[in-house]
Amino acid sequence: MSVAPVPPSTTAQTDGALIRAEDLWRTYVMGAEEIHALRGVSFTIAPNEYVAVMGPSGSGKSTLMNLIGCLDTPSRGRYVLRGKVVSEMNDDELAAIRNREIGFVFQTFNLLPRATALHNVELPLVYAGIPKEERLAQARRALEMVDLADRMSHKPNELSGGQRQRVAVARALVMGPAILLADEPTGNLDTVTGEEIMGLFERLHAGGNTIILVTHEKDIADHAHRTIHIRDGKIESDEERRR
Amino acid sequence: MTLARRIAVRWPVLFAMREAVGMGLAAIQAYKLRAGLTILGVVMGIMTVTGMSAIVAGLNASMARQIESLGSSVLLLRPFAPGEHVTDEEWRKRKGLSMDEVQAIAALPLVRAISPMELIRVEMIKYGNQKVQDATILGTTGAYETVHDAFVQKGRFLSDVDVDRASPVAVLGTDVVDALFAGLDPIDKEIFLDGRRFRVIGVMERKGKFLFQSRDNIILIPRGAIQRRDQRFNFLIADVKPLSPLVIDKSVDQIREAVRRKRKLRYSDPDNFAVVTQDTLTDLYRQITGGIYMVMIAISSIGLVVGGVGVMNIMLVSVTERTREIGVRKALGAKKRDILWQFLTEAMTLTGTGGLLGIAIGGGVAWLVNKFSPFPAVIQTSWVLVAFGTALAVGLFFGLWPAAKAARLDPIEALRYE
């Protein structure tokens, strides 16, 4: 990994930013060719923002999402999440950060098919090493928050698409993460159910959560209060919008 | 932070063990046939260990009892030691005892009694029209009673006079009596050994079996009553009773010295005879059971390796099928070792289940053997534990590669996997 050409500051950011991305590059080597998926992306996100990241396929949108979600580290640049320099972490430290600070919501829900809703929500708590009783109590609370108190012992195939995505949201929130990172959260849902999920996001945002929405649908992105457009690995526009 | 909490944070999967075990059991349930075939090898291997160790242990116990039942501390003087390897030339040169040697041994201070015996070959044993063919006929002396703790239940035993005169008299074992006399009183009846007439003077007490062979199918006659036809094939052997069980080793030394002196063996010559003690028999027996254990380990190893490779295969398939799940788990914060342990636990659940099945079947086999065959079988707790531990170890060993493969998956790739 090359050293980022920015002044080093290892201490926590004090300007109130939750996420600070400084000149992020991500380069893949394919044989002799180097492909730059990201070419110097910088932005900051403050607590309780509701941001949509938009861009066509191949724009570097997914690569940026992987970096924000701490699934990957940048080839160059610096990524600071809640005062921690994520871009210099190893695999296990990244896993711990994902566990505590990132709540993923996927397009295909990605619930464990053989486990109940409650057990699915419990999973991040298992990896955090939280004792059984505490785990169950927290998982129940998270499911109540998404109005699924009566579906706890159902398995994913006994739930509707919207209910599955709500279980996924409960799972994302159960550790009280810094950000909720949703990747096309309505992509596999019909319009009505999609709106229902977006309504839930609205509520969560109102409740103080920071939400980052990755999508290529303008209708969905319009729910957010700020939209970052990515094209060819760079930020094309970054605009605040009051609705 | 309490210790338990610290362990939980470092090894969360230890606390989620039930989940991983449950997942292993769920995998078995979901693919019953595949899982069943996979663990078949493990089942067979563990069954072999459990069943055979039970049978061997049972044999050991009954063998110890039977060797003791030979009579406490009887020494056997034989031309060859059991299991002794000799050259052809040596084989031809070996000979039995002479009466001179027998008398020399009888005179030793540590010897209480010596009973010389010669095996007499007889084609036909008859009483009236009743015939017996396979009875053992021994020419011996009155000391036989003392040495073997074998007494007559009826009539009398061979006396010194009988032996001196080589009288045609016989003492019968109960099997012979049953075969020839069928309810009649055999005393003073006359039987024919290859046409020679012998008067029955006594019936021995029932002795039971040794190594599944009856010890009551026997006829005792005075030594010399039937002359050996061919000296080369008839060895005079003897059983010796020492003064007490405490002086067995010393009496063995005395006997060896006496026979060696009589035979004028030089210091460097090895013994050309054998003094066999119960320890010798026990050692021999241990060698045999040692062999059985080797066979057992060989069979079970094959089963376990076959089963292990099967488990590796099923786990590799499982890792591929569940790539996406692994990606999700990593996204939710599972560390490499969490994934590693999850799959290791699943592999061990598979082989552990196979192990429990194998123990159950092996135990069942041992029970059946105990119930319906002459072999006694005793299930050995220690071997059952070893067997179960081995089953888990097989899961650990053969699950390592698939589990490491799962742990190494890149979360981004894994999440994208269809």
PDB file of N, CA and C in Angstrom, chain A residues 87-139:
ATOM      1  N   SER A  87      -8.064   2.771   6.933  1.00  0.00           N
ATOM      2  CA  SER A  87      -7.265   2.413   5.758  1.00  0.00           C
ATOM      3  C   SER A  87      -5.963   1.713   6.121  1.00  0.00           C
ATOM      4  N   GLU A  88      -5.602   1.662   7.392  1.00  0.00           N
ATOM      5  CA  GLU A  88      -4.346   0.993   7.753  1.00  0.00           C
ATOM      6  C   GLU A  88      -4.573  -0.281   8.556  1.00  0.00           C
ATOM      7  N   MET A  89      -5.788  -0.777   8.530  1.00  0.00           N
ATOM      8  CA  MET A  89      -6.103  -1.939   9.385  1.00  0.00           C
ATOM      9  C   MET A  89      -5.910  -3.261   8.655  1.00  0.00           C
ATOM     10  N   ASN A  90      -5.688  -4.329   9.431  1.00  0.00           N
ATOM     11  CA  ASN A  90      -5.611  -5.672   8.842  1.00  0.00           C
ATOM     12  C   ASN A  90      -6.998  -6.322   8.841  1.00  0.00           C
ATOM     13  N   ASP A  91      -7.057  -7.526   8.301  1.00  0.00           N
ATOM     14  CA  ASP A  91      -8.351  -8.186   8.081  1.00  0.00           C
ATOM     15  C   ASP A  91      -9.186  -8.327   9.362  1.00  0.00           C
ATOM     16  N   ASP A  92      -8.535  -8.762  10.432  1.00  0.00           N
ATOM     17  CA  ASP A  92      -9.288  -9.003  11.665  1.00  0.00           C
ATOM     18  C   ASP A  92      -9.771  -7.697  12.295  1.00  0.00           C
ATOM     19  N   GLU A  93      -8.932  -6.640  12.204  1.00  0.00           N
ATOM     20  CA  GLU A  93      -9.354  -5.338  12.727  1.00  0.00           C
ATOM     21  C   GLU A  93     -10.523  -4.800  11.902  1.00  0.00           C
ATOM     22  N   LEU A  94     -10.464  -5.023  10.577  1.00  0.00           N
ATOM     23  CA  LEU A  94     -11.572  -4.611   9.712  1.00  0.00           C
ATOM     24  C   LEU A  94     -12.850  -5.344  10.111  1.00  0.00           C
ATOM     25  N   ALA A  95     -12.708  -6.646  10.395  1.00  0.00           N
ATOM     26  CA  ALA A  95     -13.879  -7.438  10.789  1.00  0.00           C
ATOM     27  C   ALA A  95     -14.497  -6.849  12.050  1.00  0.00           C
ATOM     28  N   ALA A  96     -13.658  -6.455  12.996  1.00  0.00           N
ATOM     29  CA  ALA A  96     -14.165  -5.885  14.243  1.00  0.00           C
ATOM     30  C   ALA A  96     -14.864  -4.552  13.988  1.00  0.00           C
ATOM     31  N   ILE A  97     -14.298  -3.750  13.087  1.00  0.00           N
ATOM     32  CA  ILE A  97     -14.917  -2.462  12.747  1.00  0.00           C
ATOM     33  C   ILE A  97     -16.271  -2.682  12.072  1.00  0.00           C
ATOM     34  N   ARG A  98     -16.311  -3.621  11.117  1.00  0.00           N
ATOM     35  CA  ARG A  98     -17.583  -3.927  10.445  1.00  0.00           C
ATOM     36  C   ARG A  98     -18.624  -4.349  11.468  1.00  0.00           C
ATOM     37  N   ASN A  99     -18.155  -5.158  12.421  1.00  0.00           N
ATOM     38  CA  ASN A  99     -19.058  -5.669  13.440  1.00  0.00           C
ATOM     39  C   ASN A  99     -19.680  -4.536  14.257  1.00  0.00           C
ATOM     40  N   ARG A 100     -18.851  -3.560  14.637  1.00  0.00           N
ATOM     41  CA  ARG A 100     -19.321  -2.532  15.567  1.00  0.00           C
ATOM     42  C   ARG A 100     -19.866  -1.283  14.893  1.00  0.00           C
ATOM     43  N   GLU A 101     -19.268  -0.906  13.742  1.00  0.00           N
ATOM     44  CA  GLU A 101     -19.560   0.414  13.183  1.00  0.00           C
ATOM     45  C   GLU A 101     -20.411   0.405  11.919  1.00  0.00           C
ATOM     46  N   ILE A 102     -20.509  -0.750  11.250  1.00  0.00           N
ATOM     47  CA  ILE A 102     -21.227  -0.771   9.970  1.00  0.00           C
ATOM     48  C   ILE A 102     -22.448  -1.686  10.082  1.00  0.00           C
ATOM     49  N   GLY A 103     -23.580  -1.168   9.644  1.00  0.00           N
ATOM     50  CA  GLY A 103     -24.756  -2.025   9.536  1.00  0.00           C
ATOM     51  C   GLY A 103     -25.112  -2.185   8.068  1.00  0.00           C
ATOM     52  N   PHE A 104     -24.889  -3.419   7.542  1.00  0.00           N
ATOM     53  CA  PHE A 104     -25.138  -3.640   6.113  1.00  0.00           C
ATOM     54  C   PHE A 104     -26.601  -4.012   5.860  1.00  0.00           C
ATOM     55  N   VAL A 105     -27.157  -3.430   4.809  1.00  0.00           N
ATOM     56  CA  VAL A 105     -28.445  -3.902   4.293  1.00  0.00           C
ATOM     57  C   VAL A 105     -28.232  -4.184   2.809  1.00  0.00           C
ATOM     58  N   PHE A 106     -28.488  -5.457   2.405  1.00  0.00           N
ATOM     59  CA  PHE A 106     -28.168  -5.847   1.031  1.00  0.00           C
ATOM     60  C   PHE A 106     -29.427  -5.899   0.169  1.00  0.00           C
ATOM     61  N   GLN A 107     -29.175  -5.841  -1.139  1.00  0.00           N
ATOM     62  CA  GLN A 107     -30.286  -5.941  -2.088  1.00  0.00           C
ATOM     63  C   GLN A 107     -31.010  -7.287  -1.929  1.00  0.00           C
ATOM     64  N   THR A 108     -30.233  -8.371  -1.767  1.00  0.00           N
ATOM     65  CA  THR A 108     -30.850  -9.715  -1.693  1.00  0.00           C
ATOM     66  C   THR A 108     -31.040 -10.167  -0.247  1.00  0.00           C
ATOM     67  N   PHE A 109     -31.090  -9.250   0.669  1.00  0.00           N
ATOM     68  CA  PHE A 109     -31.352  -9.496   2.109  1.00  0.00           C
ATOM     69  C   PHE A 109     -30.219 -10.257   2.797  1.00  0.00           C
ATOM     70  N   ASN A 110     -29.764 -11.365   2.154  1.00  0.00           N
ATOM     71  CA  ASN A 110     -28.662 -12.151   2.709  1.00  0.00           C
ATOM     72  C   ASN A 110     -28.901 -12.600   4.146  1.00  0.00           C
ATOM     73  N   LEU A 111     -30.101 -13.128   4.384  1.00  0.00           N
ATOM     74  CA  LEU A 111     -30.351 -13.744   5.697  1.00  0.00           C
ATOM     75  C   LEU A 111     -29.913 -15.198   5.630  1.00  0.00           C
ATOM     76  N   LEU A 112     -29.567 -15.785   6.779  1.00  0.00           N
ATOM     77  CA  LEU A 112     -29.250 -17.208   6.793  1.00  0.00           C
ATOM     78  C   LEU A 112     -30.558 -17.980   6.669  1.00  0.00           C
ATOM     79  N   PRO A 113     -30.691 -18.800   5.620  1.00  0.00           N
ATOM     80  CA  PRO A 113     -32.001 -19.406   5.322  1.00  0.00           C
ATOM     81  C   PRO A 113     -32.502 -20.354   6.409  1.00  0.00           C
ATOM     82  N   ARG A 114     -31.571 -21.040   7.092  1.00  0.00           N
ATOM     83  CA  ARG A 114     -32.026 -22.054   8.052  1.00  0.00           C
ATOM     84  C   ARG A 114     -32.231 -21.499   9.455  1.00  0.00           C
ATOM     85  N   ALA A 115     -31.932 -20.192   9.637  1.00  0.00           N
ATOM     86  CA  ALA A 115     -32.026 -19.615  10.981  1.00  0.00           C
ATOM     87  C   ALA A 115     -33.285 -18.758  11.097  1.00  0.00           C
ATOM     88  N   THR A 116     -33.811 -18.650  12.323  1.00  0.00           N
ATOM     89  CA  THR A 116     -34.995 -17.819  12.548  1.00  0.00           C
ATOM     90  C   THR A 116     -34.614 -16.343  12.452  1.00  0.00           C
ATOM     91  N   ALA A 117     -35.642 -15.494  12.364  1.00  0.00           N
ATOM     92  CA  ALA A 117     -35.402 -14.051  12.317  1.00  0.00           C
ATOM     93  C   ALA A 117     -34.581 -13.613  13.523  1.00  0.00           C
ATOM     94  N   LEU A 118     -34.958 -14.134  14.690  1.00  0.00           N
ATOM     95  CA  LEU A 118     -34.264 -13.741  15.914  1.00  0.00           C
ATOM     96  C   LEU A 118     -32.788 -14.139  15.843  1.00  0.00           C
ATOM     97  N   HIS A 119     -32.546 -15.349  15.370  1.00  0.00           N
ATOM     98  CA  HIS A 119     -31.169 -15.821  15.315  1.00  0.00           C
ATOM     99  C   HIS A 119     -30.347 -15.030  14.293  1.00  0.00           C
ATOM    100  N   ASN A 120     -30.990 -14.669  13.171  1.00  0.00           N
ATOM    101  CA  ASN A 120     -30.300 -13.845  12.176  1.00  0.00           C
ATOM    102  C   ASN A 120     -29.863 -12.512  12.779  1.00  0.00           C
ATOM    103  N   VAL A 121     -30.759 -11.923  13.564  1.00  0.00           N
ATOM    104  CA  VAL A 121     -30.452 -10.623  14.154  1.00  0.00           C
ATOM    105  C   VAL A 121     -29.390 -10.769  15.257  1.00  0.00           C
ATOM    106  N   GLU A 122     -29.354 -11.931  15.855  1.00  0.00           N
ATOM    107  CA  GLU A 122     -28.434 -12.199  16.959  1.00  0.00           C
ATOM    108  C   GLU A 122     -26.977 -12.311  16.476  1.00  0.00           C
ATOM    109  N   LEU A 123     -26.829 -12.672  15.190  1.00  0.00           N
ATOM    110  CA  LEU A 123     -25.514 -13.048  14.673  1.00  0.00           C
ATOM    111  C   LEU A 123     -24.383 -12.030  14.921  1.00  0.00           C
ATOM    112  N   PRO A 124     -24.600 -10.739  14.622  1.00  0.00           N
ATOM    113  CA  PRO A 124     -23.513  -9.782  14.888  1.00  0.00           C
ATOM    114  C   PRO A 124     -23.125  -9.763  16.364  1.00  0.00           C
ATOM    115  N   LEU A 125     -24.102  -9.988  17.235  1.00  0.00           N
ATOM    116  CA  LEU A 125     -23.834  -9.975  18.683  1.00  0.00           C
ATOM    117  C   LEU A 125     -22.984 -11.169  19.072  1.00  0.00           C
ATOM    118  N   VAL A 126     -23.191 -12.306  18.355  1.00  0.00           N
ATOM    119  CA  VAL A 126     -22.373 -13.497  18.598  1.00  0.00           C
ATOM    120  C   VAL A 126     -20.912 -13.156  18.326  1.00  0.00           C
ATOM    121  N   TYR A 127     -20.674 -12.509  17.177  1.00  0.00           N
ATOM    122  CA  TYR A 127     -19.291 -12.196  16.810  1.00  0.00           C
ATOM    123  C   TYR A 127     -18.698 -11.097  17.688  1.00  0.00           C
ATOM    124  N   ALA A 128     -19.575 -10.346  18.362  1.00  0.00           N
ATOM    125  CA  ALA A 128     -19.068  -9.345  19.295  1.00  0.00           C
ATOM    126  C   ALA A 128     -18.773  -9.973  20.658  1.00  0.00           C
ATOM    127  N   GLY A 129     -19.144 -11.244  20.836  1.00  0.00           N
ATOM    128  CA  GLY A 129     -18.855 -11.946  22.086  1.00  0.00           C
ATOM    129  C   GLY A 129     -19.758 -11.518  23.227  1.00  0.00           C
ATOM    130  N   ILE A 130     -20.982 -11.183  22.900  1.00  0.00           N
ATOM    131  CA  ILE A 130     -21.919 -10.760  23.947  1.00  0.00           C
ATOM    132  C   ILE A 130     -22.644 -11.992  24.497  1.00  0.00           C
ATOM    133  N   PRO A 131     -22.775 -12.086  25.816  1.00  0.00           N
ATOM    134  CA  PRO A 131     -23.390 -13.280  26.419  1.00  0.00           C
ATOM    135  C   PRO A 131     -24.837 -13.481  25.978  1.00  0.00           C
ATOM    136  N   LYS A 132     -25.251 -14.717  26.034  1.00  0.00           N
ATOM    137  CA  LYS A 132     -26.527 -15.174  25.485  1.00  0.00           C
ATOM    138  C   LYS A 132     -27.744 -14.300  25.868  1.00  0.00           C
ATOM    139  N   GLU A 133     -27.953 -14.081  27.159  1.00  0.00           N
ATOM    140  CA  GLU A 133     -29.188 -13.390  27.573  1.00  0.00           C
ATOM    141  C   GLU A 133     -29.233 -11.974  27.012  1.00  0.00           C
ATOM    142  N   GLU A 134     -28.072 -11.302  27.127  1.00  0.00           N
ATOM    143  CA  GLU A 134     -27.971  -9.939  26.643  1.00  0.00           C
ATOM    144  C   GLU A 134     -28.242  -9.897  25.142  1.00  0.00           C
ATOM    145  N   ARG A 135     -27.681 -10.908  24.456  1.00  0.00           N
ATOM    146  CA  ARG A 135     -27.804 -11.027  23.016  1.00  0.00           C
ATOM    147  C   ARG A 135     -29.278 -11.125  22.612  1.00  0.00           C
ATOM    148  N   LEU A 136     -29.982 -12.032  23.275  1.00  0.00           N
ATOM    149  CA  LEU A 136     -31.387 -12.256  22.929  1.00  0.00           C
ATOM    150  C   LEU A 136     -32.212 -11.003  23.198  1.00  0.00           C
ATOM    151  N   ALA A 137     -31.934 -10.344  24.331  1.00  0.00           N
ATOM    152  CA  ALA A 137     -32.689  -9.140  24.682  1.00  0.00           C
ATOM    153  C   ALA A 137     -32.481  -8.063  23.618  1.00  0.00           C
ATOM    154  N   GLN A 138     -31.223  -7.864  23.217  1.00  0.00           N
ATOM    155  CA  GLN A 138     -30.930  -6.826  22.219  1.00  0.00           C
ATOM    156  C   GLN A 138     -31.558  -7.158  20.878  1.00  0.00           C
ATOM    157  N   ALA A 139     -31.471  -8.461  20.487  1.00  0.00           N
ATOM    158  CA  ALA A 139     -32.028  -8.865  19.194  1.00  0.00           C
ATOM    159  C   ALA A 139     -33.538  -8.650  19.183  1.00  0.00           C
TER     160      ALA A 139
END
